[in-house]
Coordinates of C-alpha atoms in Angstrom, one line a residue:
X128 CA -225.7 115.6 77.2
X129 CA -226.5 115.6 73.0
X130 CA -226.0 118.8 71.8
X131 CA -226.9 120.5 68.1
X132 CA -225.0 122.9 67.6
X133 CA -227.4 125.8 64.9
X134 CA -225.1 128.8 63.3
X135 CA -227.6 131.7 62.5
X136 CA -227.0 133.5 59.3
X137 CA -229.7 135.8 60.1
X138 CA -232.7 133.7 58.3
X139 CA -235.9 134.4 60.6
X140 CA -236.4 131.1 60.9
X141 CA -233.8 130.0 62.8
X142 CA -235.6 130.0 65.8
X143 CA -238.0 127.0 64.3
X144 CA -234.9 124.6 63.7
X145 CA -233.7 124.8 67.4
X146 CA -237.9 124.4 68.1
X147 CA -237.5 121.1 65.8
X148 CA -235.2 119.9 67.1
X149 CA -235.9 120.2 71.0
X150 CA -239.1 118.5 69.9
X151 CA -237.0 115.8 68.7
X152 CA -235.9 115.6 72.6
X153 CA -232.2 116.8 71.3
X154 CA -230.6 119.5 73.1
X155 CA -230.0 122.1 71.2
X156 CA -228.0 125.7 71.2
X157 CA -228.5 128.3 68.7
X158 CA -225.2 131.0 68.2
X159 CA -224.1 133.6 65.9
X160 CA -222.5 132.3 62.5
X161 CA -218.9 133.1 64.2
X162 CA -219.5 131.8 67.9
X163 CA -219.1 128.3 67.5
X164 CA -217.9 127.3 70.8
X165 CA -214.0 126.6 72.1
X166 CA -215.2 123.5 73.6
X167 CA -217.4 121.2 71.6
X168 CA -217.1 117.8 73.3
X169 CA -220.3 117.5 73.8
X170 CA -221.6 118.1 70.1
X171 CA -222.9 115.3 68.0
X172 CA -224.0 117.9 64.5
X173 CA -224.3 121.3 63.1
X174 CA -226.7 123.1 61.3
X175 CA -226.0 126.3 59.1
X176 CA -229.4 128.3 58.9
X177 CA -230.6 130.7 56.5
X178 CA -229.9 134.0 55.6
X179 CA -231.0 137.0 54.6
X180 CA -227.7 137.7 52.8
X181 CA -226.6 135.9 49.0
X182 CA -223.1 134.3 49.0
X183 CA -222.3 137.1 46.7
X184 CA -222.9 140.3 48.8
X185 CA -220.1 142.2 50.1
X186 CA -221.7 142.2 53.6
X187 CA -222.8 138.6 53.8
X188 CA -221.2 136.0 56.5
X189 CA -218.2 134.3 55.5
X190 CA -217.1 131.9 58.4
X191 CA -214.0 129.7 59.0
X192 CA -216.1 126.1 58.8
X193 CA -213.0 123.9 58.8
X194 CA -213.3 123.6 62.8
X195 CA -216.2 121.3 62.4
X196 CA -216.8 120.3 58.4
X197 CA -215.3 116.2 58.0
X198 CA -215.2 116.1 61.6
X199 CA -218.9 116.0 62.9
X200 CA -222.2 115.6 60.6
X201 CA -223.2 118.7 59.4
X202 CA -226.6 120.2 57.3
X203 CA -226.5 123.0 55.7
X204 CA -230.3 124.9 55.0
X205 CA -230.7 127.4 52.4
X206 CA -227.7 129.8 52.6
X207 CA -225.9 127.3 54.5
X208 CA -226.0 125.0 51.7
X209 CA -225.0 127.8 48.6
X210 CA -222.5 128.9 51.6
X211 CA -220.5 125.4 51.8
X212 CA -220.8 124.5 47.9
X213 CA -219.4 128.4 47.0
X214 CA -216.5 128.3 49.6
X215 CA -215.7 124.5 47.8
X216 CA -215.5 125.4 44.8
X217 CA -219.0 125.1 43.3
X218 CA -221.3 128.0 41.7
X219 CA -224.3 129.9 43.1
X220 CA -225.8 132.3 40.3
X221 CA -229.0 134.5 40.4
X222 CA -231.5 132.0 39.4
X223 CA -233.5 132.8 36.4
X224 CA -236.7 132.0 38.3
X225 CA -236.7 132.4 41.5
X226 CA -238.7 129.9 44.0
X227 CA -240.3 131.4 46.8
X228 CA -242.9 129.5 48.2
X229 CA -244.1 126.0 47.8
X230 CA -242.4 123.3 45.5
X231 CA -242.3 119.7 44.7
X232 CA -239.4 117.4 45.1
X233 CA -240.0 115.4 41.8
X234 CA -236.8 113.3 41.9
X235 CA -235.4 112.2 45.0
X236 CA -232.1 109.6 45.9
X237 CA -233.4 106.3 48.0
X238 CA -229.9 105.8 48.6
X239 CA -229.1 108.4 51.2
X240 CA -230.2 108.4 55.0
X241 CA -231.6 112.0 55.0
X242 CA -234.0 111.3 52.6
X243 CA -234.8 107.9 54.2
X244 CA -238.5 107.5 54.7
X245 CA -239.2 110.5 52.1
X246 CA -240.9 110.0 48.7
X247 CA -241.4 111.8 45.7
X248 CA -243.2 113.7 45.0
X249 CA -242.9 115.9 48.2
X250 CA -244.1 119.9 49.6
X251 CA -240.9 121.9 50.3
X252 CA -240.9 125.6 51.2
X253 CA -238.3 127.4 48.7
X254 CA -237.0 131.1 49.7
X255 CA -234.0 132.0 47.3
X256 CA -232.9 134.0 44.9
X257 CA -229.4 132.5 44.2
X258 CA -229.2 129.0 43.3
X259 CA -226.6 126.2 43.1
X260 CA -225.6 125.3 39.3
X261 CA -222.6 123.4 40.1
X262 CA -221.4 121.4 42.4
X263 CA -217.7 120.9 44.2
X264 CA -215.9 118.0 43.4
X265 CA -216.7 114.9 45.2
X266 CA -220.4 116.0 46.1
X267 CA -223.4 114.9 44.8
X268 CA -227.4 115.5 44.1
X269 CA -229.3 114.1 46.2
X270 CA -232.9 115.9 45.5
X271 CA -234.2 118.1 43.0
X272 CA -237.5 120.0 42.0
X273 CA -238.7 121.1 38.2
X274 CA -236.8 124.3 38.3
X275 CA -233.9 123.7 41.0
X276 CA -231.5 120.4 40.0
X277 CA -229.4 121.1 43.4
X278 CA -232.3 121.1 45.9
X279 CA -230.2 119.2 48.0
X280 CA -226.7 117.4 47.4
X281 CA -224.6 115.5 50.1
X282 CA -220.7 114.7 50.9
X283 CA -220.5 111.5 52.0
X284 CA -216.9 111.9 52.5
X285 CA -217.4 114.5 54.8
X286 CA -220.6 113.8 56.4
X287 CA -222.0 116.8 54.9
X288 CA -226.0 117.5 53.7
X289 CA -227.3 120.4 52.4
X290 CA -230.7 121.8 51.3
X291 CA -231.5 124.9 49.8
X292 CA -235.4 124.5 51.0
X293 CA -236.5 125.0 54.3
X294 CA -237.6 121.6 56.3
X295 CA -238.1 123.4 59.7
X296 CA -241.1 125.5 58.1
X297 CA -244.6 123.2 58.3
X298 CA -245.1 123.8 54.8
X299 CA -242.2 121.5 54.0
X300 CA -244.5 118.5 54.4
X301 CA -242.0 116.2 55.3
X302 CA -239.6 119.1 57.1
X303 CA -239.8 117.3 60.4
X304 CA -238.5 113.7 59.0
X305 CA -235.5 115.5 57.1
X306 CA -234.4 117.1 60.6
X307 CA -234.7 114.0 62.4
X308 CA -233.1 111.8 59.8
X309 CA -230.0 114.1 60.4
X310 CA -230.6 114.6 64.4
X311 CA -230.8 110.5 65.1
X312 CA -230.3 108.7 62.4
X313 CA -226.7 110.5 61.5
X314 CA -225.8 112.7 64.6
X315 CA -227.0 109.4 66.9
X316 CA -229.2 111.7 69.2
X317 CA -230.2 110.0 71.8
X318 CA -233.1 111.7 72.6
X319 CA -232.8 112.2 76.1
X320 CA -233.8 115.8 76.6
X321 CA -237.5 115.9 78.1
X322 CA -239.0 117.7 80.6
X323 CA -239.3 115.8 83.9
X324 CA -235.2 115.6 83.4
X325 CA -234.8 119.0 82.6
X326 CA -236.8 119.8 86.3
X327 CA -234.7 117.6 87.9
X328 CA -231.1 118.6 87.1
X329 CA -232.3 122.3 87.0
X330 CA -233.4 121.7 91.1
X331 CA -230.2 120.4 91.6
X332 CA -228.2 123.6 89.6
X333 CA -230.5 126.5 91.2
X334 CA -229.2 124.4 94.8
X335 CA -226.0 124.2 94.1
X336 CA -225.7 128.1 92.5
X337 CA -228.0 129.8 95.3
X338 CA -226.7 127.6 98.0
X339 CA -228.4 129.4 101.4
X340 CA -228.7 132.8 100.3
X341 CA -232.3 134.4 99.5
X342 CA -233.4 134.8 96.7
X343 CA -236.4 137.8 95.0
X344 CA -238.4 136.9 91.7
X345 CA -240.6 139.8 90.3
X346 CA -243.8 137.8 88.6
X347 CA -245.9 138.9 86.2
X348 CA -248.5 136.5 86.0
X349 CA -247.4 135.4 82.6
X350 CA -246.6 132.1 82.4
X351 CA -242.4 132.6 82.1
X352 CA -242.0 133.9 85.9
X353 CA -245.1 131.7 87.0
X354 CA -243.1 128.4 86.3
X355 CA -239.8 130.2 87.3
X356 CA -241.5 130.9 90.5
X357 CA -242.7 127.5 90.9
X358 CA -239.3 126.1 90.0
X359 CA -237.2 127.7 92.4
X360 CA -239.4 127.2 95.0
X361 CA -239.0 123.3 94.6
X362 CA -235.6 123.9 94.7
X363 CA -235.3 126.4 97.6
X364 CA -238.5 126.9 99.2
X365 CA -239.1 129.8 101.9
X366 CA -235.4 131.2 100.5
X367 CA -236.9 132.8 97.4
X368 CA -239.5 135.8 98.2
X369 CA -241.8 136.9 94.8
X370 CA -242.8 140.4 94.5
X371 CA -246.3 141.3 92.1
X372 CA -246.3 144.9 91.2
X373 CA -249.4 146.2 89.6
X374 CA -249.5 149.2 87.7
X375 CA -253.1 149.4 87.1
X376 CA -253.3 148.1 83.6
X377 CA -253.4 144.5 84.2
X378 CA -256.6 142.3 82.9
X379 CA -259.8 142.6 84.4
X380 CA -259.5 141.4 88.3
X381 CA -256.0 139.7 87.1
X382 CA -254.0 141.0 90.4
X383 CA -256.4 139.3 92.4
X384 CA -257.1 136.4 90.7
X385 CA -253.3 135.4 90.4
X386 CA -252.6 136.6 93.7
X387 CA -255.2 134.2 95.1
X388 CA -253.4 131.6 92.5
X389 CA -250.0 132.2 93.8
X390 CA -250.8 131.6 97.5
X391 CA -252.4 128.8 96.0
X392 CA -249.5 127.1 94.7
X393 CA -247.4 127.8 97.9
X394 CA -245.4 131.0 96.8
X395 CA -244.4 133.4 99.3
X396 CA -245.8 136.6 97.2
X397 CA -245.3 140.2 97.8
X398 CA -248.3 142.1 96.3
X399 CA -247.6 146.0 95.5
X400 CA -250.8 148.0 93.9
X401 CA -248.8 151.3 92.7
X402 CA -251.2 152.2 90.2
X403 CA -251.6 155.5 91.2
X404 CA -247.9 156.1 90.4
X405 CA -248.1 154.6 87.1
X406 CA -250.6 156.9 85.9
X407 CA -250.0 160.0 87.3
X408 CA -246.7 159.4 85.7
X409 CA -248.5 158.7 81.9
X410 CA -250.7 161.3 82.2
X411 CA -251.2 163.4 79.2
X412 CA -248.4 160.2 77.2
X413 CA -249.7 159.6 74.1
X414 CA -246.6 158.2 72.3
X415 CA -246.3 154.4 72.2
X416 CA -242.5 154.1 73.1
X417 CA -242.8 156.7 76.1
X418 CA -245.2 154.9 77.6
X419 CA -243.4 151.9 77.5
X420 CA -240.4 153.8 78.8
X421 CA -242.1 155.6 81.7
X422 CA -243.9 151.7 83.0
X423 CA -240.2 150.2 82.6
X424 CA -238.6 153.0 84.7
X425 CA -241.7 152.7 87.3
X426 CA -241.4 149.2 87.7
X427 CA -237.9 149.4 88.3
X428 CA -237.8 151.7 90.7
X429 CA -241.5 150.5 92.7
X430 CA -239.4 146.3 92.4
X431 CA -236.1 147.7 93.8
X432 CA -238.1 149.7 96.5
X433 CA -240.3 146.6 97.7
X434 CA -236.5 144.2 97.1
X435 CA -234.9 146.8 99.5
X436 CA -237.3 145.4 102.3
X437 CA -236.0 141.9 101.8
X438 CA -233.1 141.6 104.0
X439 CA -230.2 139.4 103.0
X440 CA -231.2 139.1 99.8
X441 CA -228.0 137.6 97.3
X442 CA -229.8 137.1 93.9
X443 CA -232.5 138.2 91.6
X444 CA -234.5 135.6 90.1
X445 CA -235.9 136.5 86.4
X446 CA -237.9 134.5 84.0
X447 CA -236.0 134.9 81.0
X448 CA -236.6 132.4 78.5
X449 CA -234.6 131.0 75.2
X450 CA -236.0 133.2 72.8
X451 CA -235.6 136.5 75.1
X452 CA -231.6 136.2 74.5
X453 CA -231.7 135.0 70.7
X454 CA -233.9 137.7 70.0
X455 CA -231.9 140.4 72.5
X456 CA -228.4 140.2 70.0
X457 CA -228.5 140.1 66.8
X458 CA -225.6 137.4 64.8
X459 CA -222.8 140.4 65.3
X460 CA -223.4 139.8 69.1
X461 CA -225.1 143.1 69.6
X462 CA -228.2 144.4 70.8
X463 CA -230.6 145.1 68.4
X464 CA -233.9 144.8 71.1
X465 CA -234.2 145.2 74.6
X466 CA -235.9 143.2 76.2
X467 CA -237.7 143.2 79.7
X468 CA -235.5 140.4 81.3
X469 CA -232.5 140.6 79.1
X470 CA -229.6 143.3 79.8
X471 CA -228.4 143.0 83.0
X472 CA -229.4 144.5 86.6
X473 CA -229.7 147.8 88.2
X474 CA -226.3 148.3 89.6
X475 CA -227.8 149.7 92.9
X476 CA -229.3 146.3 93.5
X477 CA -226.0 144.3 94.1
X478 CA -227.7 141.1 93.3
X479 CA -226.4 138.1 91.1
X480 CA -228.7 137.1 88.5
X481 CA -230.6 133.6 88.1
X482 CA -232.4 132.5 85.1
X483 CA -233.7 128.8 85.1
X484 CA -235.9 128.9 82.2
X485 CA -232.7 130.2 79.9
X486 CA -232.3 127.8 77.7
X487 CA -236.2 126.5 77.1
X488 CA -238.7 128.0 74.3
X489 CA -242.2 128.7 75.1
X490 CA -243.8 125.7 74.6
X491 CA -241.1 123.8 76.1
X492 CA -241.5 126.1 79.6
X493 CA -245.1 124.8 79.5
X494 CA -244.1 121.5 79.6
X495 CA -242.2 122.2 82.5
X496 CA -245.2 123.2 84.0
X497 CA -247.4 120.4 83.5
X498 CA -244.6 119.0 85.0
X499 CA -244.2 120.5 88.1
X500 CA -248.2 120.8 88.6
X501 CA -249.0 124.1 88.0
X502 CA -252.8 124.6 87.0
X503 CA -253.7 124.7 83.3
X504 CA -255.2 127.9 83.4
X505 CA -251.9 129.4 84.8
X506 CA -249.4 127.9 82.0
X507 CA -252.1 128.0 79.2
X508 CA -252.4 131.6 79.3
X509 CA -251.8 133.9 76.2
X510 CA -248.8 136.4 76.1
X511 CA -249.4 139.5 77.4
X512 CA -247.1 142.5 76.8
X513 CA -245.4 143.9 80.1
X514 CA -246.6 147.4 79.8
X515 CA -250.3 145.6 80.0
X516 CA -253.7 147.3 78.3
X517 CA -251.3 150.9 78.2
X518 CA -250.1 149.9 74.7
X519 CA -253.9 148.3 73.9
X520 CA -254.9 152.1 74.3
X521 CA -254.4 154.1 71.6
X522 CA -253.6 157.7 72.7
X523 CA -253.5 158.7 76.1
X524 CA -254.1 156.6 79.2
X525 CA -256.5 157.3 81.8
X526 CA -258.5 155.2 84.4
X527 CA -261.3 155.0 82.9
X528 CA -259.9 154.0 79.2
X529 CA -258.9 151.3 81.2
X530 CA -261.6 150.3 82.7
X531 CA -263.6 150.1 79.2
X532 CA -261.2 148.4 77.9
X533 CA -260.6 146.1 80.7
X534 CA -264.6 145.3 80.5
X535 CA -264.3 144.3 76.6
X536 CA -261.1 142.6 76.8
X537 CA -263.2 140.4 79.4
X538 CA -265.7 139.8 77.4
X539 CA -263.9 138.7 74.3
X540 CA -261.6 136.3 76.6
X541 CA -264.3 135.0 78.1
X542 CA -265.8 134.3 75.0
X543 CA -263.2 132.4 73.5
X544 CA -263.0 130.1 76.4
X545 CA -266.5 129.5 76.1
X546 CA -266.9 128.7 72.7
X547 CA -266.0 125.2 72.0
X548 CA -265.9 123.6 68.4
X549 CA -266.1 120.5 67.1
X550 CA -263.8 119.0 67.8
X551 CA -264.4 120.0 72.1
X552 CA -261.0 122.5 72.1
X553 CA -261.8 125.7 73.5
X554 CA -261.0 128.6 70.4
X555 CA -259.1 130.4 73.1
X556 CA -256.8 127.3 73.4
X557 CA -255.9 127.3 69.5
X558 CA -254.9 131.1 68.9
X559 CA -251.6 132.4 70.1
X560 CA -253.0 135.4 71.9
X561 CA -255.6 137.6 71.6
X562 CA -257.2 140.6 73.1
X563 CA -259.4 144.0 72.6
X564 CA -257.9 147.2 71.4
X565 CA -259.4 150.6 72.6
X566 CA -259.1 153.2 69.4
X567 CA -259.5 156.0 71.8
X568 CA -258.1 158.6 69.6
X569 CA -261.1 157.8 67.1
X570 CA -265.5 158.4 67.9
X571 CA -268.0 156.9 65.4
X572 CA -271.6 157.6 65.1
X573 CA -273.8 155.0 66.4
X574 CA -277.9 154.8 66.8
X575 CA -278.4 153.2 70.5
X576 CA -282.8 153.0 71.3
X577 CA -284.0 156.5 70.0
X578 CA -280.6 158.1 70.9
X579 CA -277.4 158.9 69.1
X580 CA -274.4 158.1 70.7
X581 CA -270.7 159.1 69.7
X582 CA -268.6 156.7 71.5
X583 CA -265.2 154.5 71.2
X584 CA -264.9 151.7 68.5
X585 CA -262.9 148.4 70.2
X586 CA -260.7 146.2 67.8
X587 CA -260.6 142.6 68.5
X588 CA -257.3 140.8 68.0
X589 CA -256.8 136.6 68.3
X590 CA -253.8 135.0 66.0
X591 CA -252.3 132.2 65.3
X592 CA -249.1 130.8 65.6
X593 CA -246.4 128.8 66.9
X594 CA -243.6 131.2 68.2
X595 CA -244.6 134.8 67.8
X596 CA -241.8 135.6 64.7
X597 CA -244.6 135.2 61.9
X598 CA -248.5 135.4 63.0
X599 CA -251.7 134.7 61.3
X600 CA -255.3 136.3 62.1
X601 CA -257.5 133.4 63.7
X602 CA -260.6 132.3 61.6
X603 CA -262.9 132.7 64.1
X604 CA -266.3 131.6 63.4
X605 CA -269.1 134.2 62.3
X606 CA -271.8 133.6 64.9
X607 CA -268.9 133.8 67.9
X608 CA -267.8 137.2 66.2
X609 CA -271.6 138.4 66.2
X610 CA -272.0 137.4 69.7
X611 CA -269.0 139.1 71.1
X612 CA -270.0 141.9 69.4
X613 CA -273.2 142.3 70.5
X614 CA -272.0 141.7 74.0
X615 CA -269.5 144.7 74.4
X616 CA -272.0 147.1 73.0
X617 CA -274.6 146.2 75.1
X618 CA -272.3 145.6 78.5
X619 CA -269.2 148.0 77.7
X620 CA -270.4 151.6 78.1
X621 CA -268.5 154.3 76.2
X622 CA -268.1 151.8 73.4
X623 CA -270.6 151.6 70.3
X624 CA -268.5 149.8 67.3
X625 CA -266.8 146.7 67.2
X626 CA -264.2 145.6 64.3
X627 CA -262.1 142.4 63.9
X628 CA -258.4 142.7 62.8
X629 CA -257.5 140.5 59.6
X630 CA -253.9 141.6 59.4
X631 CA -251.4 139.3 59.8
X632 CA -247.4 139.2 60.5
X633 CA -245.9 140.4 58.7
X634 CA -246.8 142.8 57.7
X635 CA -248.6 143.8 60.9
X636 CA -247.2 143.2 64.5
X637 CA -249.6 140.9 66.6
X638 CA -249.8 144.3 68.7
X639 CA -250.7 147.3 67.5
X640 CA -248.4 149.9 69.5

């Protein structure tokens, strides 16, 4: 199969080529700056993403390129392209203005293929400090704006393109022809990497790698370990065995509900209710980061308790997903987050690992799903973190936190798939995610009939975006807000304020512990 090869230099949007490009139906593989595979038969290109780092600073990346540079196409974005024209004997300087944000391509070469189908004048998306003032020998410009004359400059010697914008970003308004000018026109993609292909050679893998053993898969009810359930059990059937733990601080009704969806979709499902464990084990935790490391040592222990009971069982199934791992090592090719299905197994379990959603990004994993059938309602769902409502609670959890929370969250969610606009899309299918916030460390005054109360304010959350990395807050309408509002005060008892969060990320996290 195709393959793009993508070098990370740290930029944070590195992620969004390898999204671009998959969307392209190109196969794609993101890797540190100084991983670029032994064996590369199978790549047609390589991208050199952004970084954090100028060409000039005593820690920034400084990679041996000649493996692949006048042997395959490549493009170079941002640092990539100062990177190649510094080690060739061009200059980057410190600009004297620097362009951060939006610009206009004012002058742009009709002559060269990456450019093909792109006029002037046209939106890029600038982040730099350095720029480009002179060229190596042989190269030439290709692009410029007012302020930078090197926006982008080529090789045709080498097969070598470079911009110092960034066309994976949406504000680059012709971003996505750039990358597919380089992906098909000069790598020759052929654009065979879909979904329905991706189920059927995966079937075929999980087959040949499980063979007749049996095979546990802890779900979550998130859409990752839904479609991974779903997957292998195409491939396997009554070999793989799923186990649902609940810990108590799920949605409203959720274990249920998903339960009843998972028999529903044919899944031999182990259901464990061990909240009482989980919180007579956070009682009296306040701190965010204990919490999460008293639910992650529960789970554990309850999954490898109920896997125990499974006899013959050779492999754990996860639903680790392409992100998970990029985001789980940093460009060194060390761990700078952990990550609930990235790290390896509990030693005690003697299990080999199987991840069939490894090399997909989220939206791609709910393509797959479409694919395989599962209901919308199943593979449309929002992210939700693993340690559930605990980290929605601010301060210490107890059962009935939970339940008011559980009560407005249900609400709001509700609400959202209610409320349809105009042009007949739900609101709660165009934000990312969303959900209520209990402030139960804070009580404000409120006037309920003739009686004061002093109850709980609840934060309302619902963003926007397209992979998690950056986030905006969703514009949701007035009247909706009003109506929410009104609806958890009235219904939600212990709760007499409701506020909407308008932060976005950065520099706020989508969650707030």
């Amino acid at each position: 199969m195709d393959k793009i090869i993508i070098l990370d230099f740290g930029s944070q949007t590195t992620q969004l080529i390898g999204r671009r490009v998959r969307e392209m139906g190109t196969f794609c593989e993101i890797l540190p700056y100084n991983k670029y595979p032994e064996d590369d038969s199978d790549v047609i290109g390589v991208i050199l993403s952004g970084s954090p780092f100028s060409v000039h600073d005593v820690d920034a990346f400084r990679p041996d390129l000649s493996r692949f540079i006048g042997r395959l196409p490549v493009l170079g974005i941002c640092y990539g392209a100062q990177y190649i024209s510094h080690i060739n004997g061009g200059t980057v300087e410190k600009a004297q203005t620097r362009e951060y944000g939006r610009a206009m391509l004012c002058q742009i070469a009709t002559d060269n293929v990456l450019f093909e189908g792109i006029n002037a004048p046209s939106q890029v998306w600038m982040s730099h400090g350095d720029t480009i003032t002179s060229l190596p020998e042989g190269y030439r410009v290709i692009a410029s704006t007012e302020n930078v004359r090197y926006a982008a400059y080529a090789c045709d010697d080498l097969r070598l393109w470079a911009v110092q914008f960034h066309p994976e970003v949406v504000h680059s308004l012709d971003g996505t022809r750039l990358l597919e000018n380089f992906v098909v026109r000069i790598c020759g993609s052929h654009q065979d990497w879909n979904a329905d292909k991706f189920v059927e050679t995966t079937i075929d893998e999980i087959r040949h790698q499980v063979g007749s053993d049996r095979v546990i898969l802890g779900l979550s009810g998130g859409v990752d370990s839904s479609v991974a359930a779903v997957l292998l059990h195409r491939a396997i059937g009554d070999q793989l065995t799923c186990i649902f733990v609940d810990h108590g601080m799920l949605r409203k009704n959720e274990f249920c509900d998903v339960m009843r969806d998972y028999k529903s979709l044919g899944l031999n499902v182990v259901g464990v209710d061990a909240s009482e464990r989980f919180f007579a084990d956070l009682k009296g935790v306040s701190d965010p980061e204990q919490k999460r490391k008293i639910i992650g040592r529960d789970f554990v222990e309850v999954f490898n308790e109920e896997a125990r009971k499974i006899k013959d069982a050779r492999w754990l199934a996860q639903g680790t997903i392409y992100p998970d791992r990029i985001e789980s090592l940093n460009i060194t090719g060390k761990v700078i987050k952990s990550h609930h299905n990235v790290g390896g197994l509990p030693e005690e379990m003697h299990l080999k690992l199987c991840e069939p959603l490894r090399w997909l990004f989220k939206d791609e994993v709910r393509r797959v799903g479409k694919e395989l059938g599962i209901p919308n309602h199943l593979i449309s769902r929002h992210p939700f973190p693993g340690p559930g409502l605990a980290v929605r609670i601010l301060g210490d959890i107890t059962r009935d936190k939970v339940r008011v929370l559980q009560d407005a969250d249900d609400i709001f969610i509700r609400a959202l798939k209610d409320y349809t606009t105009e042009d007949g899309k739900s609101l709660y299918s165009q934000t990312w995610q969303a959900g209520a916030v209990l402030l139960s460390t804070v009580k404000t005054v409120g006037v309920m009939g003739d009686e004061r109360t002093y109850e709980h304010p609840v934060a309302l959350r619902a963003v926007t975006s397209i992979d998690a990395m950056t986030a905006d807050w969703a514009h949701l309408p007035y009247d909706f807000l009003a109506r929410v509002s009104n609806d958890i005060i009235n219904n939600v008892r212990g709760v007499n304020r409701v506020c909407y969060d308008i932060s976005s990320k950065p520099p706020s996290t989508i969650e707030w512990e």
